[in-house]
Coordinates of C-alpha atoms in Angstrom, one line a residue:
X109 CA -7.0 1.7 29.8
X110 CA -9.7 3.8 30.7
X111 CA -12.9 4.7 28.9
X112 CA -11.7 8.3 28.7
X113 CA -8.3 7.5 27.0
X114 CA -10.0 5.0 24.7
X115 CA -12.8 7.0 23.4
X116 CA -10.1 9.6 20.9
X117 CA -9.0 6.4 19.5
X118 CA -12.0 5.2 19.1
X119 CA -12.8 8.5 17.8
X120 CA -9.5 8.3 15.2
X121 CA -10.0 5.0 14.3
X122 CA -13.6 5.5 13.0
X123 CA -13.1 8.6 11.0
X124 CA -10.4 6.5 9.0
X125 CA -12.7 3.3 8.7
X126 CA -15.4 5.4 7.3
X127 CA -13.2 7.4 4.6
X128 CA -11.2 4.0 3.9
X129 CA -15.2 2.3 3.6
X130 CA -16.0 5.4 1.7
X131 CA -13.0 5.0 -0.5
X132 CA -13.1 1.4 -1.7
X133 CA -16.7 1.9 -2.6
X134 CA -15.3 4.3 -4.6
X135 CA -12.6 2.3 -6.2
X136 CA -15.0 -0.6 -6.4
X137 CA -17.4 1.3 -8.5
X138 CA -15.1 2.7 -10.3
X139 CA -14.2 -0.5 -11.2
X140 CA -17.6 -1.7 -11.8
X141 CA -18.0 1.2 -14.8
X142 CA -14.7 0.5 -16.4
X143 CA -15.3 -3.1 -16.4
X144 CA -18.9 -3.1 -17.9
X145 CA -17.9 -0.1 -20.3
X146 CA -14.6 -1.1 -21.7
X147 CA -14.6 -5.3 -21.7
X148 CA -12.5 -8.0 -20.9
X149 CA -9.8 -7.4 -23.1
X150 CA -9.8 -3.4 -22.8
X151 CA -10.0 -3.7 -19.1
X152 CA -7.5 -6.0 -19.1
X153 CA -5.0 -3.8 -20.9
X154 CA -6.1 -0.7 -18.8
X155 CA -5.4 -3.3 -15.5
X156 CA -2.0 -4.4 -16.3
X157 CA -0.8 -1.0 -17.1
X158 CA -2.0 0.0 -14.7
X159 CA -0.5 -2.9 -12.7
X160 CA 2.7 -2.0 -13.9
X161 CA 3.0 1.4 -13.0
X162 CA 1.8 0.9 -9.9
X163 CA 5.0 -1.7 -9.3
X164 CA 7.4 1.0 -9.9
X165 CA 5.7 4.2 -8.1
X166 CA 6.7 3.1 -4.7
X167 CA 10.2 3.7 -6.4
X168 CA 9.4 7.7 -6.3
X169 CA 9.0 7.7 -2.2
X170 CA 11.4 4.9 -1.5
X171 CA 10.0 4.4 1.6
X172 CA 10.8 7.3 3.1
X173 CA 8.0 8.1 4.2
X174 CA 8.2 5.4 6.7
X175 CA 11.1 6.2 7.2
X176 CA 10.3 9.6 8.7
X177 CA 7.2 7.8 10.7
X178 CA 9.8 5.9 12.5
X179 CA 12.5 8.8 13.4
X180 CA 10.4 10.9 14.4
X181 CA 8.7 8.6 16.9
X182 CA 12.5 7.5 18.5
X183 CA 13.9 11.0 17.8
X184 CA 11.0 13.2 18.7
X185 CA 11.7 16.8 17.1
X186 CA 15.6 15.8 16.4
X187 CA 14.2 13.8 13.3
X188 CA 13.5 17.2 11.5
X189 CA 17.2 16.8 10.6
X190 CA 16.3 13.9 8.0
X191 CA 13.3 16.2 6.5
X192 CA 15.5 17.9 3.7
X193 CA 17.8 15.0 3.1
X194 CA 14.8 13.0 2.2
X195 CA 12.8 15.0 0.1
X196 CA 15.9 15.8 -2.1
X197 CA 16.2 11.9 -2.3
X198 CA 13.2 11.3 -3.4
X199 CA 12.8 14.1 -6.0
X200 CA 16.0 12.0 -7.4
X201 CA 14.1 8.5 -7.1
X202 CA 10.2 9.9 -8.5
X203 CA 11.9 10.8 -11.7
X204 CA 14.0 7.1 -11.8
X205 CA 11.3 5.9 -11.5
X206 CA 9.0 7.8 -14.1
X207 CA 12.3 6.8 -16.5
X208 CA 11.8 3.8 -16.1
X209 CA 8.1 3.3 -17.3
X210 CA 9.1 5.5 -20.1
X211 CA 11.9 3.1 -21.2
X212 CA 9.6 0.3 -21.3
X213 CA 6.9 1.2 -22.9
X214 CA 9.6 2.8 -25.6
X215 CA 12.0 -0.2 -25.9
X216 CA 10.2 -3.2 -24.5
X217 CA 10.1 -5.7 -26.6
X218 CA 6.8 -7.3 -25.6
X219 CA 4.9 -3.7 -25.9
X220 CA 2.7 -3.3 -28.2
X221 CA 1.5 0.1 -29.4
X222 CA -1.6 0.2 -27.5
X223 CA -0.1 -0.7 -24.7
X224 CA 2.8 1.8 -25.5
X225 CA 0.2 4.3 -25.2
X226 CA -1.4 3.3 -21.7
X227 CA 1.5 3.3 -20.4
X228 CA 2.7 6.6 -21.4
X229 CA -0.6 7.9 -20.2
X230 CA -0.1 6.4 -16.6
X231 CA 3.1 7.8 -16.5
X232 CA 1.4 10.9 -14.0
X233 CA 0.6 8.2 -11.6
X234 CA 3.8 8.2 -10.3
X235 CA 3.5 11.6 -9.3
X236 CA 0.3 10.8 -7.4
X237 CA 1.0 8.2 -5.5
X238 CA 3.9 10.0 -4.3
X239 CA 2.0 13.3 -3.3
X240 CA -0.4 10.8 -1.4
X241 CA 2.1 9.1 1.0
X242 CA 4.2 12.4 0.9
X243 CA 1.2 14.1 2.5
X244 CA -0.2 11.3 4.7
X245 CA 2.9 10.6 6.5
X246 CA 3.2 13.9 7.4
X247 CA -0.7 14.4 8.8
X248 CA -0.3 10.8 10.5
X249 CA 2.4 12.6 12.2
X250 CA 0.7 15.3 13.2
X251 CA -2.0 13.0 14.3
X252 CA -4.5 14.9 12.0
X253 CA -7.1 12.2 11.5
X254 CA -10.0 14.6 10.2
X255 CA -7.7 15.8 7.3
X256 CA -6.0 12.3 6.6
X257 CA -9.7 11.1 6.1
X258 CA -10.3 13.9 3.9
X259 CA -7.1 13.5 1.6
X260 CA -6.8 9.8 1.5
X261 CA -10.4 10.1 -0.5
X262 CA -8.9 12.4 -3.4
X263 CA -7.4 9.6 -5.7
X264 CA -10.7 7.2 -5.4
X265 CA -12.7 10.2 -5.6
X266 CA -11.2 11.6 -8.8
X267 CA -11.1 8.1 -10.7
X268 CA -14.5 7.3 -9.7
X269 CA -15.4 10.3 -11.5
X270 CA -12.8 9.4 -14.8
X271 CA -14.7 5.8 -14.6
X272 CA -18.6 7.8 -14.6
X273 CA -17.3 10.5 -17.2
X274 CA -16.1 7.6 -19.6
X275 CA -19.3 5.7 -19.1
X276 CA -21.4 8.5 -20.8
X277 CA -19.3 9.6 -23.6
X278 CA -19.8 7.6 -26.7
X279 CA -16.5 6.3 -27.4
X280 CA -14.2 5.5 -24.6
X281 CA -11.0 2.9 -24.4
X282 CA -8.1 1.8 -21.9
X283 CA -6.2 5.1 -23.6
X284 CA -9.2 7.5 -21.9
X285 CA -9.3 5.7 -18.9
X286 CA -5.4 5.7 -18.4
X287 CA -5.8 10.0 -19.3
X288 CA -8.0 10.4 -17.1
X289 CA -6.2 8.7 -14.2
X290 CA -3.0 11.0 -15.3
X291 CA -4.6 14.3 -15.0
X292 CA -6.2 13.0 -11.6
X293 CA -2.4 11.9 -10.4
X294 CA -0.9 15.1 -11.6
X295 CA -4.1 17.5 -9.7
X296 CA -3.7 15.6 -6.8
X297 CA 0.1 16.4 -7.0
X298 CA -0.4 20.2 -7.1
X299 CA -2.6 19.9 -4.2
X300 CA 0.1 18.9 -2.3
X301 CA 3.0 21.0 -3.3
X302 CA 2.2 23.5 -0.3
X303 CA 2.3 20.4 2.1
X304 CA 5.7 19.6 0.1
X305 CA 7.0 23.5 0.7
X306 CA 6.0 22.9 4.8
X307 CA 8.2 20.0 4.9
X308 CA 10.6 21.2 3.0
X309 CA 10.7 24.3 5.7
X310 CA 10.9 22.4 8.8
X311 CA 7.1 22.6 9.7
X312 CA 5.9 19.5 10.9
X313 CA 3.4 19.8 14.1
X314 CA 4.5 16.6 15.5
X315 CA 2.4 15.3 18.3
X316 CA 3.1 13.0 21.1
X317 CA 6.7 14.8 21.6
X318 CA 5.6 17.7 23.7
X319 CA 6.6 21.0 22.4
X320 CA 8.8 22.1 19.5
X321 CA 12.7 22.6 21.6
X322 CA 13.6 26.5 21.1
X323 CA 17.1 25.4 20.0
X324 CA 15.9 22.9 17.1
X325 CA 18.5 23.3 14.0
X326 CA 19.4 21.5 10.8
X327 CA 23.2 21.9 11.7
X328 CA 23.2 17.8 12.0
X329 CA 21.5 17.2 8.8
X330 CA 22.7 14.1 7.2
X331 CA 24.4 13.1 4.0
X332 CA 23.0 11.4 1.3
X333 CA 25.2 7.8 2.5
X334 CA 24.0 8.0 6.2
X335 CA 20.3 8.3 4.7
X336 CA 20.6 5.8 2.7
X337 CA 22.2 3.7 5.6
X338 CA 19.2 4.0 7.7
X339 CA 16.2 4.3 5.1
X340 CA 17.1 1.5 2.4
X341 CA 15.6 -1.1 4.2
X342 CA 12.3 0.8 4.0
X343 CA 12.8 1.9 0.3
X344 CA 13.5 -1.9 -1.1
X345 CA 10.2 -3.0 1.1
X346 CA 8.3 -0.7 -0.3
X347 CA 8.8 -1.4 -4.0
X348 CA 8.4 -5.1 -3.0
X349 CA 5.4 -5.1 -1.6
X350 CA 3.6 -4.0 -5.5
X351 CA 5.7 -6.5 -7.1
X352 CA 4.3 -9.1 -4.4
X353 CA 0.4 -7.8 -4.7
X354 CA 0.5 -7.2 -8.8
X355 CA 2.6 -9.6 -10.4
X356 CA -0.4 -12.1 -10.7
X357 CA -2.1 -8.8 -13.3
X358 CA 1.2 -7.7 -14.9
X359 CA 2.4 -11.1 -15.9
X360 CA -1.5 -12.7 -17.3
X361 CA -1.2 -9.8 -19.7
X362 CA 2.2 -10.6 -21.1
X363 CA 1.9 -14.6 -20.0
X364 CA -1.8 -15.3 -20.8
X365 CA -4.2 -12.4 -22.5
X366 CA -5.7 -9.3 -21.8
X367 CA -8.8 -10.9 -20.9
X368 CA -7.1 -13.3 -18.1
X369 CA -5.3 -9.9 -16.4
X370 CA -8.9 -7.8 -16.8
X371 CA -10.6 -10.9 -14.9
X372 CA -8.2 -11.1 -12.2
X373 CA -8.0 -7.3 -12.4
X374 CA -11.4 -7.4 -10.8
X375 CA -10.8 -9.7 -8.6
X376 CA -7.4 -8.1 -7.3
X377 CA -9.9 -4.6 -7.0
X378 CA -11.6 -6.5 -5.0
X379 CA -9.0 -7.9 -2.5
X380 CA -7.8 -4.0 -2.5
X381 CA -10.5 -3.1 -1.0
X382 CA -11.1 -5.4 1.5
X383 CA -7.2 -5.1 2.4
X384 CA -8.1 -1.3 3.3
X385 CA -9.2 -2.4 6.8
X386 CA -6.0 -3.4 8.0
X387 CA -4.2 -0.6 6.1
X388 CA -6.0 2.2 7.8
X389 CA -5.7 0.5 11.2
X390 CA -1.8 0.0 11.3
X391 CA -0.6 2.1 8.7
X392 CA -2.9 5.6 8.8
X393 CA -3.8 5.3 13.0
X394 CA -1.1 3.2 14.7
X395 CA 2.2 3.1 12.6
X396 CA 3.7 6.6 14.0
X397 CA 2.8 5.3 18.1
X398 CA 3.7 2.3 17.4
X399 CA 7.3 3.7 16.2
X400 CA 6.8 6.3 19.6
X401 CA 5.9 2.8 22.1
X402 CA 8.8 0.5 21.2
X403 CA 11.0 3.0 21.8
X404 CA 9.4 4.9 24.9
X405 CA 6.9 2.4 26.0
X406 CA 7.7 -1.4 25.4
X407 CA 4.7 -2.4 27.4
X408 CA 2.2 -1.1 26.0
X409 CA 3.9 -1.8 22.2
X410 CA 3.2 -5.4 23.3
X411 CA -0.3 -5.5 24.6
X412 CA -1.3 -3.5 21.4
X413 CA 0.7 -6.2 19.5
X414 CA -1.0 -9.4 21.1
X415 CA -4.5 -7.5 20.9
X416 CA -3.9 -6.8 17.5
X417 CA -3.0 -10.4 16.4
X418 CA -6.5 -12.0 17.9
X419 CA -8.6 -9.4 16.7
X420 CA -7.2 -9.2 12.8
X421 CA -7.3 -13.1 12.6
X422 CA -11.0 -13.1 14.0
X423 CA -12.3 -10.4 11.4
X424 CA -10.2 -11.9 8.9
X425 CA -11.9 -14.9 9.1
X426 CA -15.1 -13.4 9.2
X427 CA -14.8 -11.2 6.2
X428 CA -13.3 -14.5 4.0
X429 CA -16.0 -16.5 4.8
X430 CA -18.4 -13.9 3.6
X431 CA -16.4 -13.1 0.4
X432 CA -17.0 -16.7 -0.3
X433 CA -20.7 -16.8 -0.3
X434 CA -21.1 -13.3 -1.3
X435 CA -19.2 -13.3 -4.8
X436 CA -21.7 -16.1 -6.0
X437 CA -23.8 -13.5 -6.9
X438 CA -22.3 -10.1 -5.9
X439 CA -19.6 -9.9 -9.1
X440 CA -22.9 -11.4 -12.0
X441 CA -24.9 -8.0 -10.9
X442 CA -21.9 -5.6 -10.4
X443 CA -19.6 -6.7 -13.6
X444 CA -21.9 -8.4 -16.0
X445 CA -21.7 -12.1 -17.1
X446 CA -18.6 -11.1 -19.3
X447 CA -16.8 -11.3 -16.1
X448 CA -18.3 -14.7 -14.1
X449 CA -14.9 -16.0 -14.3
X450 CA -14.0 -13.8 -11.4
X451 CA -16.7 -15.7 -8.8
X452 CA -13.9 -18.9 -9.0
X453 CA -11.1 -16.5 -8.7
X454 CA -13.3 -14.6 -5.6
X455 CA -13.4 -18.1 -4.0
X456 CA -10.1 -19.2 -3.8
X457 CA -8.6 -15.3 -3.2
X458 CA -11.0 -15.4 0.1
X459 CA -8.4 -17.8 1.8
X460 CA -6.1 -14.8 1.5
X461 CA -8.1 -12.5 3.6
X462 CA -7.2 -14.2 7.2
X463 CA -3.7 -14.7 6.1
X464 CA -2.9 -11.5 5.1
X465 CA -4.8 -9.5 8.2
X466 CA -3.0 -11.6 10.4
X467 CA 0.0 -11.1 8.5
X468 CA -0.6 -7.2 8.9
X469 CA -0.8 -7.1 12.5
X470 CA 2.4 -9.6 12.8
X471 CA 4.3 -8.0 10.7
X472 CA 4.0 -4.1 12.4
X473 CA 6.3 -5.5 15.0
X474 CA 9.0 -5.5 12.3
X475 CA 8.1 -1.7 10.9
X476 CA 9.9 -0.5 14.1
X477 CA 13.6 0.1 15.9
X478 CA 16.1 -2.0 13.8
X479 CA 13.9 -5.3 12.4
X480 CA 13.3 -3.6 9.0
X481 CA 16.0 -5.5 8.2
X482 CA 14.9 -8.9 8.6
X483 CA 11.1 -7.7 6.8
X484 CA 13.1 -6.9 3.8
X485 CA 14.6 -10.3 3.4
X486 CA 10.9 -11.6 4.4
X487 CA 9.7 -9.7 1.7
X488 CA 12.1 -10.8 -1.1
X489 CA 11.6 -14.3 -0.5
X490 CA 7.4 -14.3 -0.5
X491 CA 8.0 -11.9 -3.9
X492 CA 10.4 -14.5 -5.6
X493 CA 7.6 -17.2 -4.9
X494 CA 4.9 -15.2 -6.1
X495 CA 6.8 -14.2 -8.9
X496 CA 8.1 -18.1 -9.3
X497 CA 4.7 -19.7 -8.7
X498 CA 3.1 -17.2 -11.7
X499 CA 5.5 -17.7 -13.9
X500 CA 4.9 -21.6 -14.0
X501 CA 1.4 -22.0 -13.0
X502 CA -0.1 -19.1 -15.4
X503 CA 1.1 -21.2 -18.4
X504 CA -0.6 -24.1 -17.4
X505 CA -3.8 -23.3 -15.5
X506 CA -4.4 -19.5 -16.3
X507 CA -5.8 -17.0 -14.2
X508 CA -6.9 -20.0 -11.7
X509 CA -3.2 -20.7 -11.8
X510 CA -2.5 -17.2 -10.7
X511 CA -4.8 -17.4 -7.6
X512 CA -3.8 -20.4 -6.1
X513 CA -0.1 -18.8 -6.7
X514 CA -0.9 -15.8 -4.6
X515 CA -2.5 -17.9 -1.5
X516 CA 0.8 -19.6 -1.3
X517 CA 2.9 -16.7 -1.8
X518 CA 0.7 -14.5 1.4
X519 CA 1.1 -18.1 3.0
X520 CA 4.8 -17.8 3.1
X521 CA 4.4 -14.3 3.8
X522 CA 3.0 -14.5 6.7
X523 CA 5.0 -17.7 8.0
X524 CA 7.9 -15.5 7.2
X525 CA 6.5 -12.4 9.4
X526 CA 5.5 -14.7 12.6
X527 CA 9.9 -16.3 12.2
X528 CA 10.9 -12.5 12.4
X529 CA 8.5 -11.7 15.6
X530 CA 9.6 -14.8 17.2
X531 CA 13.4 -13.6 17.7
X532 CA 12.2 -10.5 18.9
X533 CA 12.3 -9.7 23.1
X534 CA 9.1 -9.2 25.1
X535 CA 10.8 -7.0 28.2
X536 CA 7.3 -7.2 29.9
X537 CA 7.8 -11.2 30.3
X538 CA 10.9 -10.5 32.4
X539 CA 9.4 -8.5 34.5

């Protein structure tokens, strides 16, 4: 590839990295100032609610939104036929899933009031996180980098400045932090409501499909059934995934203390934001081409696949190994000494960061044409072993418990991702 084609990619790819950089910094500070204000145990309590609502959100978008990523990139403009369908759907699953955090913080039987509370706050959330995939997916579509960067800042922005507003005010608790996060959510929704009334019309400037067809229609639109046909696989990985990343902070709380779900709390903020890397290279910049390439362009789907795998295993490495030595005496200065427990949990959370950038770039060869399938069932089993591993080795070892847990669980994940690729075709072999 030449110089000339490389250089908007370049271009794309760097805009994102900087607003993803920009963000976790963000979210990391925002940490920081909720940590050192509210305490082990408040933190903690804030954390796993937080934890908890963040499980079910993915419930509100089902996955649709990858869904869309990938017809559109094999149907070109013929995918606007799934935009209506799909938006009805999940108006129906957003408020499921806002039920259902409702329902447990009313009936659950291990809620207590404060945590009743925090949850009822957090409820907006939902709303939040869907107006932030609702909107992305459809500027990654576009191929809108600029604005992606602009609007995938909003939600660290705004709870960076819940975390600073809390750290002046004289009283503050897991109850103001969790408010504040819900009026965030619910601005952030009404931001994108005229992105939601585009969609909901049709207008989507998709790119890499030449121009719109004069004759394009809705008179093929499909039924709710024939959605749910072709999207489920999408809608049950996404609501895995959270179970898979937060279970370790959900069940501390409710197996172990508040304190033992705020420490790994920070920890897991941590990992977030050194996960961001791989996010914003596969899932903001190459998820829609790489949906366009194994349909239209096998070849290339490859190469980008191969390249992918070496250099996300190289940084990986890298960026572990520094975690390592870093955390020694990064998390003492940035949390306080109430939280030194987290260096241990730092050190042993570091052998995830290889695994699960390699598992990033081996897994996007499932996201596309019919292997969402097999990723599901990947995805189930690594979630029952994280959930599995938790639930015994929290009881006995604690939070320490917890992290070795989730090394094994992104261990299988990833041996489960590199199975699936390996019954896949390379067309460019036979060639």
């Amino acid at each position: 590839m030449s110089a000339s084609a490389w250089r908007p990619a370049a271009t794309a790819i760097g805009m994102l990295w900087l607003a993803t950089l920009a963000g976790a910094a963000m979210v990391f500070l925002a940490q920081i100032l909720l940590a050192r204000r509210l305490g082990p145990d408040d933190y903690g309590l804030f954390a796993s609610s937080l934890a908890t609502v963040t499980v079910v959100a993915p419930m509100a978008g089902f996955g649709l939104s990858q869904f869309r990523l990938k017809a559109y990139g094999a149907e070109g403009w013929a995918a606007d036929r799934w935009l209506r369908p799909s938006l009805r759907f999940s108006a129906f699953t957003g408020a499921l899933a806002c039920a259902a955090v409702i329902a447990w913080a009313l009936m659950g039987n291990a809620v207590d009031d404060d945590t009743r509370l925090t949850l009822l706050l957090l409820v907006p959330v939902i709303a939040g996180v869907f107006a932030v995939d609702l909107v992305g997916s459809k500027l990654r579509l576009e191929e809108r980098h600029g604005a992606l960067a602009g609007w995938q800042l909003l939600m660290p922005a705004g709870r960076l400045a819940v975390a600073a507003t809390l750290l002046v005010l004289p009283i503050a608790s897991a109850q103001g932090a969790a408010l504040g996060y819900g009026l965030v959510a619910l601005l952030i929704a009404g931001l994108a409501l005229p992105q939601l009334m585009a969609m909901q019309q049709g207008r989507v400037d998709l790119k890499g499909h030449g121009p719109r067809p004069a004759a394009a229609s809705f008179e093929s639109t499909p039924g709710a059934m024939q959605l749910w046909s072709s999207a489920w696989a999408y809608g049950v990985a996404a609501v895995l995934y959270p179970v898979f990343f937060q279970v370790s902070t959900v069940l501390l709380k409710y197996l172990g203390s508040n304190a033992q779900a705020g420490h790994y709390g920070v920890a897991l903020a941590v990992m977030t934001a050194i996960y961001l890397f791989p996010a914003t290279v596969y899932q903001k910049f190459l998820l829609s081409r790489l949906h366009r390439w194994a349909v239209h362009d096998k070849a290339r789907f490859w190469r980008v696949y191969r390249l992918g795998n070496l250099a996300m295993l190289g940084m990986g490495m890298v960026v572990g190994v520094m975690l390592a030595v870093v955390s020694p005496w990064l998390v003492p200065i940035a949390f306080g000494p109430a939280f030194v427990d987290v260096v241990e949990l730092l050190t042993i959370l570091a052998l995830c960061v290889p695994i699960r950038f390699l598992s990033t770039a081996v897994g996007s060869a499932l996201l596309t044409e019919h292997h969402m399938r097999y990723r599901v069932v990947a995805m189930l089993v690594a979630t029952l072993v994280a959930v599995a591993l938790n639930w015994v080795a929290i009881p006995r070892w604690g939070q320490t418990g917890a992290a070795w847990a989730t090394v094994l669980a992104e261990t299988v994940l990833l041996l489960a991702m590199w199975l699936g690729t390996r019954r896949l075709t390379r067309p460019e072999k036979a060639a």
